[in-house]
XYZ file of C-alpha atoms in Angstrom:
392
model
C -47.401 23.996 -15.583
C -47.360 25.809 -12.305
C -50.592 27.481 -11.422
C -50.860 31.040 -10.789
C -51.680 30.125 -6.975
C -48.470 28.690 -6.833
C -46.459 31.543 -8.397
C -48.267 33.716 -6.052
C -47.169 32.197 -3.549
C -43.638 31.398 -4.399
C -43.380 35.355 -5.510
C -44.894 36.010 -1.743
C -42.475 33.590 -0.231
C -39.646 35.382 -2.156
C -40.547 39.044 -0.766
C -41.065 37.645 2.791
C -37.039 36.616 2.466
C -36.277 39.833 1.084
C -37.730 41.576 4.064
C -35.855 39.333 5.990
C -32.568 39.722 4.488
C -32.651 43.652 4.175
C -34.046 44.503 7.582
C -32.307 43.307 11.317
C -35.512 43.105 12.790
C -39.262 42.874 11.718
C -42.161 40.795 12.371
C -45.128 39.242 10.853
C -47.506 42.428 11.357
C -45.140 44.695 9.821
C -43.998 41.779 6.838
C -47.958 42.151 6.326
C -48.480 45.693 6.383
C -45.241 46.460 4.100
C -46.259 43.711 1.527
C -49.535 44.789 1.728
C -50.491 40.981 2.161
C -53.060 39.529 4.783
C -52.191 37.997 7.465
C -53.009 34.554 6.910
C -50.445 34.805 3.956
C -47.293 36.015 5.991
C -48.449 33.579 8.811
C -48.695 30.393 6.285
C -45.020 31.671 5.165
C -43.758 32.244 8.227
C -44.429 28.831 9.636
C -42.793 26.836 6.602
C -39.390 29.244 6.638
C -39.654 28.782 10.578
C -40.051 25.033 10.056
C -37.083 25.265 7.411
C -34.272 26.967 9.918
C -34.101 30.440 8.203
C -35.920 32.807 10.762
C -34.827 33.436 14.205
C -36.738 34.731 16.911
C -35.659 37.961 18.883
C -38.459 37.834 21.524
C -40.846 40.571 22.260
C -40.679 43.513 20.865
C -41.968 47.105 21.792
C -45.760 48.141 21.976
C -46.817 51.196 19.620
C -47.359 54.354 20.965
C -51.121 53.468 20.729
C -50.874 50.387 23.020
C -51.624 47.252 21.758
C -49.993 43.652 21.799
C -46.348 43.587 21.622
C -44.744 42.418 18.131
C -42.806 38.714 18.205
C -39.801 40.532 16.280
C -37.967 37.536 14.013
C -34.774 37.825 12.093
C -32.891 35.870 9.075
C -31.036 33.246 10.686
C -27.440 34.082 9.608
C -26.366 30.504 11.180
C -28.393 28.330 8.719
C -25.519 27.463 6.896
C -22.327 28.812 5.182
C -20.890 29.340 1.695
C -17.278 28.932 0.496
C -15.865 31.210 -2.225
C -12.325 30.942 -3.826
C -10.607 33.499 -6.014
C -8.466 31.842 -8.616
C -5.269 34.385 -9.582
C -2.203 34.468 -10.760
C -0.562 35.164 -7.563
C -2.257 32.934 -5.176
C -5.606 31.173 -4.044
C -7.478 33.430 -1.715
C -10.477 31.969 -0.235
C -13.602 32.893 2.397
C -16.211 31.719 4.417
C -19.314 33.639 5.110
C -22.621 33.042 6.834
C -26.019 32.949 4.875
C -25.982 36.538 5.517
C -22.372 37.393 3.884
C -20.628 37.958 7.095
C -17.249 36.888 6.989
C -16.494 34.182 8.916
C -12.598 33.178 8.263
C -10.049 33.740 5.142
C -7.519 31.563 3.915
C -4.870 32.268 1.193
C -2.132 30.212 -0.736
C 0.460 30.914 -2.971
C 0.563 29.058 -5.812
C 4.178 28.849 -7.193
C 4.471 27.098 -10.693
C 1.329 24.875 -9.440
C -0.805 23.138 -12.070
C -4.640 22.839 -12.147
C -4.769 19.293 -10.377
C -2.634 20.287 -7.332
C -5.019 23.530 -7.547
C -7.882 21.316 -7.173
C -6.045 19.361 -4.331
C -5.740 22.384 -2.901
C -8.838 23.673 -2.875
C -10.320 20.697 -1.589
C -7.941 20.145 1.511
C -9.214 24.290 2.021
C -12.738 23.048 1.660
C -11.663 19.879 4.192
C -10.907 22.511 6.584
C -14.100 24.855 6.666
C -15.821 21.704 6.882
C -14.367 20.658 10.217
C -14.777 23.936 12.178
C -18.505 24.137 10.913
C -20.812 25.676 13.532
C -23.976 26.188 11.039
C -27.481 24.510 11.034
C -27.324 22.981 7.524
C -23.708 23.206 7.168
C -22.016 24.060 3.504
C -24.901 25.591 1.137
C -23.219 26.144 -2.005
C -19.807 27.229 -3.321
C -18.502 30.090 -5.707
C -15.610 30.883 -7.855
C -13.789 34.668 -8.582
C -11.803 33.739 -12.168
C -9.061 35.708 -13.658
C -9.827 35.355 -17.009
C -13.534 35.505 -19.260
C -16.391 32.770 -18.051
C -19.648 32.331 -19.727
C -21.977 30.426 -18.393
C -20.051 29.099 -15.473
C -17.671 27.602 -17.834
C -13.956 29.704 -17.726
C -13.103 30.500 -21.423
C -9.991 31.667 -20.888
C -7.180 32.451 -18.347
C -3.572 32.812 -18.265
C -2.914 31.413 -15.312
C -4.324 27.515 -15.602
C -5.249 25.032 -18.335
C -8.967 24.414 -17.358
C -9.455 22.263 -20.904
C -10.169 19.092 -19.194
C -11.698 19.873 -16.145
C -15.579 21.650 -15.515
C -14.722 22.996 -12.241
C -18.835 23.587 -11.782
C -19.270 19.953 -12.396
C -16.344 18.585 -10.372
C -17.092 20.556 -7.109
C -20.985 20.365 -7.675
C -19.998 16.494 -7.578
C -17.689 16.235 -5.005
C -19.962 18.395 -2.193
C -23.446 17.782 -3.340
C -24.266 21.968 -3.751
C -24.405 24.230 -6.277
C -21.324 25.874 -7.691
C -21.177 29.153 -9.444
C -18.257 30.684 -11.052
C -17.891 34.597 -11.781
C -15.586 36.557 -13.485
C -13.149 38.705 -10.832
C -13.779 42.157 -11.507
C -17.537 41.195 -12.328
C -17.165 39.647 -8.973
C -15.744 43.212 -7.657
C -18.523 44.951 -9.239
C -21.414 42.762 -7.707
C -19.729 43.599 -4.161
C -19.982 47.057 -4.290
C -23.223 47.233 -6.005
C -24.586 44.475 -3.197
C -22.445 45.321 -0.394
C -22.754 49.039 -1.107
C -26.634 49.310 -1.361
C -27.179 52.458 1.040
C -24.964 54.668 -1.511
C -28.305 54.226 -3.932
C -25.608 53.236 -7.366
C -26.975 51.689 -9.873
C -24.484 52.393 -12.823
C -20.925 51.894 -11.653
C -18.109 50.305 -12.724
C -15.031 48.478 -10.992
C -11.311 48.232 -12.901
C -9.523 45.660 -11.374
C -5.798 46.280 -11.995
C -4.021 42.499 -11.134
C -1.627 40.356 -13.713
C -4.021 42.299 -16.248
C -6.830 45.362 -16.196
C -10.320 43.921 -16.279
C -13.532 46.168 -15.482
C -17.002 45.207 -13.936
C -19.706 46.957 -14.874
C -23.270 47.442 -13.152
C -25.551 49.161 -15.140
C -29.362 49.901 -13.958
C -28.380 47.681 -10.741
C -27.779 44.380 -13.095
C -24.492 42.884 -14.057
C -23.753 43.460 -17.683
C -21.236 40.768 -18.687
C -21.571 41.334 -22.572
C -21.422 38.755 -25.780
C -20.124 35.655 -23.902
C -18.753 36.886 -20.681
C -16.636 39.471 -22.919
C -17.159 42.954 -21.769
C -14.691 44.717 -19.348
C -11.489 43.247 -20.835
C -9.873 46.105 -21.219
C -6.610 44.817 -20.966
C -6.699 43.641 -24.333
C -6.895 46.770 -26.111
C -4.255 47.753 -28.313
C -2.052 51.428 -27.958
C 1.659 52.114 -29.056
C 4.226 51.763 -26.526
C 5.790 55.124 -25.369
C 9.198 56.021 -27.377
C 8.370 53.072 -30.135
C 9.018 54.515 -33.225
C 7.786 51.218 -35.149
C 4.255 51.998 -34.709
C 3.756 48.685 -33.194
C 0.843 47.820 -30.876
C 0.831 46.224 -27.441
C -1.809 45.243 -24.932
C -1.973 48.104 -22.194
C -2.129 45.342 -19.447
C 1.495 44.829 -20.636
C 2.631 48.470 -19.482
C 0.345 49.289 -16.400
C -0.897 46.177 -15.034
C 0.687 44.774 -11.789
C 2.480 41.990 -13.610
C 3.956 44.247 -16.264
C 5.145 46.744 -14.094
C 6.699 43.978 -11.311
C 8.270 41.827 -14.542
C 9.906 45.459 -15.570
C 11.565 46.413 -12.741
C 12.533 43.036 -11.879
C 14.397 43.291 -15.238
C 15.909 46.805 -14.906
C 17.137 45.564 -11.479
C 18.260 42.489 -12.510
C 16.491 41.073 -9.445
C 14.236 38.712 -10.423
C 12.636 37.748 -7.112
C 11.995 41.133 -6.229
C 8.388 41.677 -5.181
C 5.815 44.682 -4.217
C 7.849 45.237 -0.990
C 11.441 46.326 -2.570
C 8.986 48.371 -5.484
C 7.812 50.271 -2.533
C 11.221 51.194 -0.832
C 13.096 51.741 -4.051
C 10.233 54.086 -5.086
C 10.245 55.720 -1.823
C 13.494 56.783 -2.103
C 13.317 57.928 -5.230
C 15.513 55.734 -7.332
C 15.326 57.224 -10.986
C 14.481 53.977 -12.733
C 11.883 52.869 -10.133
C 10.340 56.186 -10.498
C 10.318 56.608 -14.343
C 8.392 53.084 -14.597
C 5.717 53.764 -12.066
C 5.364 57.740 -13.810
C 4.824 55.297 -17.275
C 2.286 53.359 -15.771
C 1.050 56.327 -14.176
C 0.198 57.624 -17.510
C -1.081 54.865 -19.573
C -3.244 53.971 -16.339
C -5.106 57.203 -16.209
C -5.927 57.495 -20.390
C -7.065 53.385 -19.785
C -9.383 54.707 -17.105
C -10.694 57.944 -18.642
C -11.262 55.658 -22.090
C -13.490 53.273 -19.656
C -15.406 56.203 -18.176
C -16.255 57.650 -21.120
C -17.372 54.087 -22.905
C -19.694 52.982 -19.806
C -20.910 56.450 -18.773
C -21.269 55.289 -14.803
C -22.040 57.316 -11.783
C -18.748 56.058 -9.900
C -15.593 54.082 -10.426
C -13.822 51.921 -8.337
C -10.311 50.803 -8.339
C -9.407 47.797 -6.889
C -5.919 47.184 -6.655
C -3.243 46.070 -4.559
C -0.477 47.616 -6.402
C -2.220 50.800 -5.414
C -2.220 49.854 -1.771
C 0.999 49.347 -1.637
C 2.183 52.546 -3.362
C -0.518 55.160 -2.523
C 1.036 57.902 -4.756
C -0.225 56.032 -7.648
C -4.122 56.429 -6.908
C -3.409 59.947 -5.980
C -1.546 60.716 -9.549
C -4.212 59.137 -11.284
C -6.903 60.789 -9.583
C -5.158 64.185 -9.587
C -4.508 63.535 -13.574
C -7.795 62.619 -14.073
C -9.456 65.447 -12.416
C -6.841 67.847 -14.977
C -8.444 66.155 -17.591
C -12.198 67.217 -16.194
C -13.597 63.740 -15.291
C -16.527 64.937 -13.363
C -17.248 61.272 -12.089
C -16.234 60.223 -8.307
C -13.069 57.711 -8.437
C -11.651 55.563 -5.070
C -9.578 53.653 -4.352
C -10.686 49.942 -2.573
C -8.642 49.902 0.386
C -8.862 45.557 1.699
C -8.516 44.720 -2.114
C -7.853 41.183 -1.007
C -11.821 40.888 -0.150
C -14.514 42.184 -2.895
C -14.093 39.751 -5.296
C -14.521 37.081 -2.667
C -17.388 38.834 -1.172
C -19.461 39.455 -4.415
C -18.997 35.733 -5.269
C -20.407 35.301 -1.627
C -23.396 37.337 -3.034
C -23.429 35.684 -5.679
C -23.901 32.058 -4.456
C -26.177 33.415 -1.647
C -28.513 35.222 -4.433
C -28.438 31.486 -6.021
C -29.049 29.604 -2.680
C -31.891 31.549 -1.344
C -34.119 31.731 -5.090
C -33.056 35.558 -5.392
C -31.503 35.868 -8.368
C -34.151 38.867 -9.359
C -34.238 40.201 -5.741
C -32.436 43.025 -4.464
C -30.600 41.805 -0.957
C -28.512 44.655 1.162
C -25.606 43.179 2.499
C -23.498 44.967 5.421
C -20.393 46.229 4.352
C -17.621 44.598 5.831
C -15.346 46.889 8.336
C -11.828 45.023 6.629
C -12.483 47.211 3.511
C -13.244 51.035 2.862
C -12.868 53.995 0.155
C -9.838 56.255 -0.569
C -10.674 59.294 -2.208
């Protein structure tokens, strides 16, 4: 049983790293005088987080206006160590390294052409091989996450299209492999946690991410805490059921089949009858207003903006963010949707995530780091990251 002396203290230990984390600079007057704790407290903490790599020290800082001894000003040491984070898709394996901190250190990205789960793993691992090598960190590799396309519960991935992950724990393989803890998170939960994290100085705490990919996922932060539903379930909005346009059998389809990036690539790949055509010839043909290529985005155009107004109206948030690289390849889309939506008086803010490649690593990066550090209940402002901004 631990002793309320202890819990004290581990509770006092946890704010000191919060004030740490959230501020560039402060010292152990100010860590006192904010936490309202004495200074024998801070001092005992300091020394043990000192002792354990995680502070820095910035020198002297500047007297007060009322004179006085100048501050020893102390910072979190971004350089402790590092995490890894790897975003499992249909289209590829994208992966990052940040510091302790969530600054990105370097990216790496594969494509992952009729690839099973083994030669995944393979891959991942000569990835990890690499990071390893050009480590420049105190403590080296603190702990590893995973964006999934597809439901997880529990850090165990129910389901995804893309791999058969029946036989293998992925938490338990790389947990055994490196010797730190692994987390895995679905992707547009992922997204979600990286603007809520990342995007701290906005003050939103009920927001919601759609993630438009092989399917349509949403994450969904409501009073500043992930809500991941009955199993990992909530945000698959892909799944829900609406008749196709022109079907006159009353038939129902998933709407990820007729607006997600998949659907609308496998389409016009078939209308073409160019089936290696990617995102690039989409783009040109669509640019110069071929009929066909036009028609099917104007289709997706549509069932896009109902699937979004649906999801507004469901979670009730104070934003919504669309992360997409379909969109960023084609910006007419966001601006239909947004000028659609606003015809249909949807009074909520919408952007676009321009550097879609990067939130879904980065909240897994916040993620692990939460997990690393003993934060899981603590609010930590990250610095947004200048690869990725807002469209409006």
């Amino acid at each position: 049983m631990v002793s309320s002396r202890n819990l004290s203290r581990v509770t006092n230990r946890q704010l000191i790293i919060q004030q740490l984390f959230n501020h560039s600079q402060t010292s152990r007057v100010e860590l006192a005088r904010i936490l309202k704790l004495n200074k024998s407290t801070v001092s005992s903490i300091y020394n043990e987080l000192n002792k354990s790599g995680l502070i820095k020290s910035l020198g002297l800082g500047e007297s007060t206006n009322s004179g006085g001894r100048r501050p020893h000003l102390i910072t979190l040491n971004k350089q402790y160590g590092w995490v890894a984070c790897f975003d499992i898709g249909g289209y590829g394996l994208r992966s990052l390294v940040t510091y302790l901190n969530g600054e990105m250190i370097q990216v790496a990205e594969k494509s992952l052409d009729t690839i099973n789960v083994r030669e995944l793993l393979k891959e991942i691992d000569r990835m990890m091989e690499n990071f390893l090598a050009s480590d420049d960190t105190d403590h080296g590799l603190l702990g590893i996450g995973f964006s999934v396309h597809g439901v997880v519960y529990e850090n165990k991935i129910q389901s995804t299209p893309f791999f058969d992950f029946k036989s293998i724990d992925l938490q338990k393989y790389f947990e055994d492999r490196y010797h730190v803890p692994v987390i895995l998170e679905n992707e547009a939960n992922a997204v979600a946690v990286f603007e809520h994290d990342f995007g701290r100085e906005n003050n939103v705490d009920d927001l919601i991410t759609i993630s438009i990919h092989a399917g349509l996922g949403v994450g969904i932060i409501v009073d500043g805490d992930l809500y991941r539903g009955y199993r990992g379930q909530a945000g698959e909005i892909g799944r829900q059921l609406v008749h196709r346009r022109g079907d006159t059998t009353a038939s129902l389809v998933k709407v990820e089949s007729l607006c997600s990036e998949k659907a609308i690539l496998d389409r016009f790949r078939q209308i073409k009858h160019r089936p290696n055509y990617q995102l690039k010839q989409l783009y040109l043909l669509y640019q110069r207003g071929d009929t066909d290529t036009v028609n099917l985005i104007d289709n997706a155009i549509t069932v896009l903006t109902t699937t979004i107004y649906n999801a507004v109206v469901s979670y009730g948030p104070q934003v919504v963010y669309l992360n997409s690289p379909l969109m960023e390849s084609i910006p007419d889309i966001f601006r239909k949707v947004h000028h659609r939506l606003i015809d249909l008086n949807m009074n909520v803010p919408i952007y676009e995530i321009r550097g879609s490649r990067y939130p879904s690593l980065l909240g897994t990066s916040s993620l692990i780091i939460h997990h690393v550090l003993g934060m899981e209940n603590y609010s930590l402002k990250f610095k947004w990251p200048k690869e990725v901004n807002h469209i409006d």
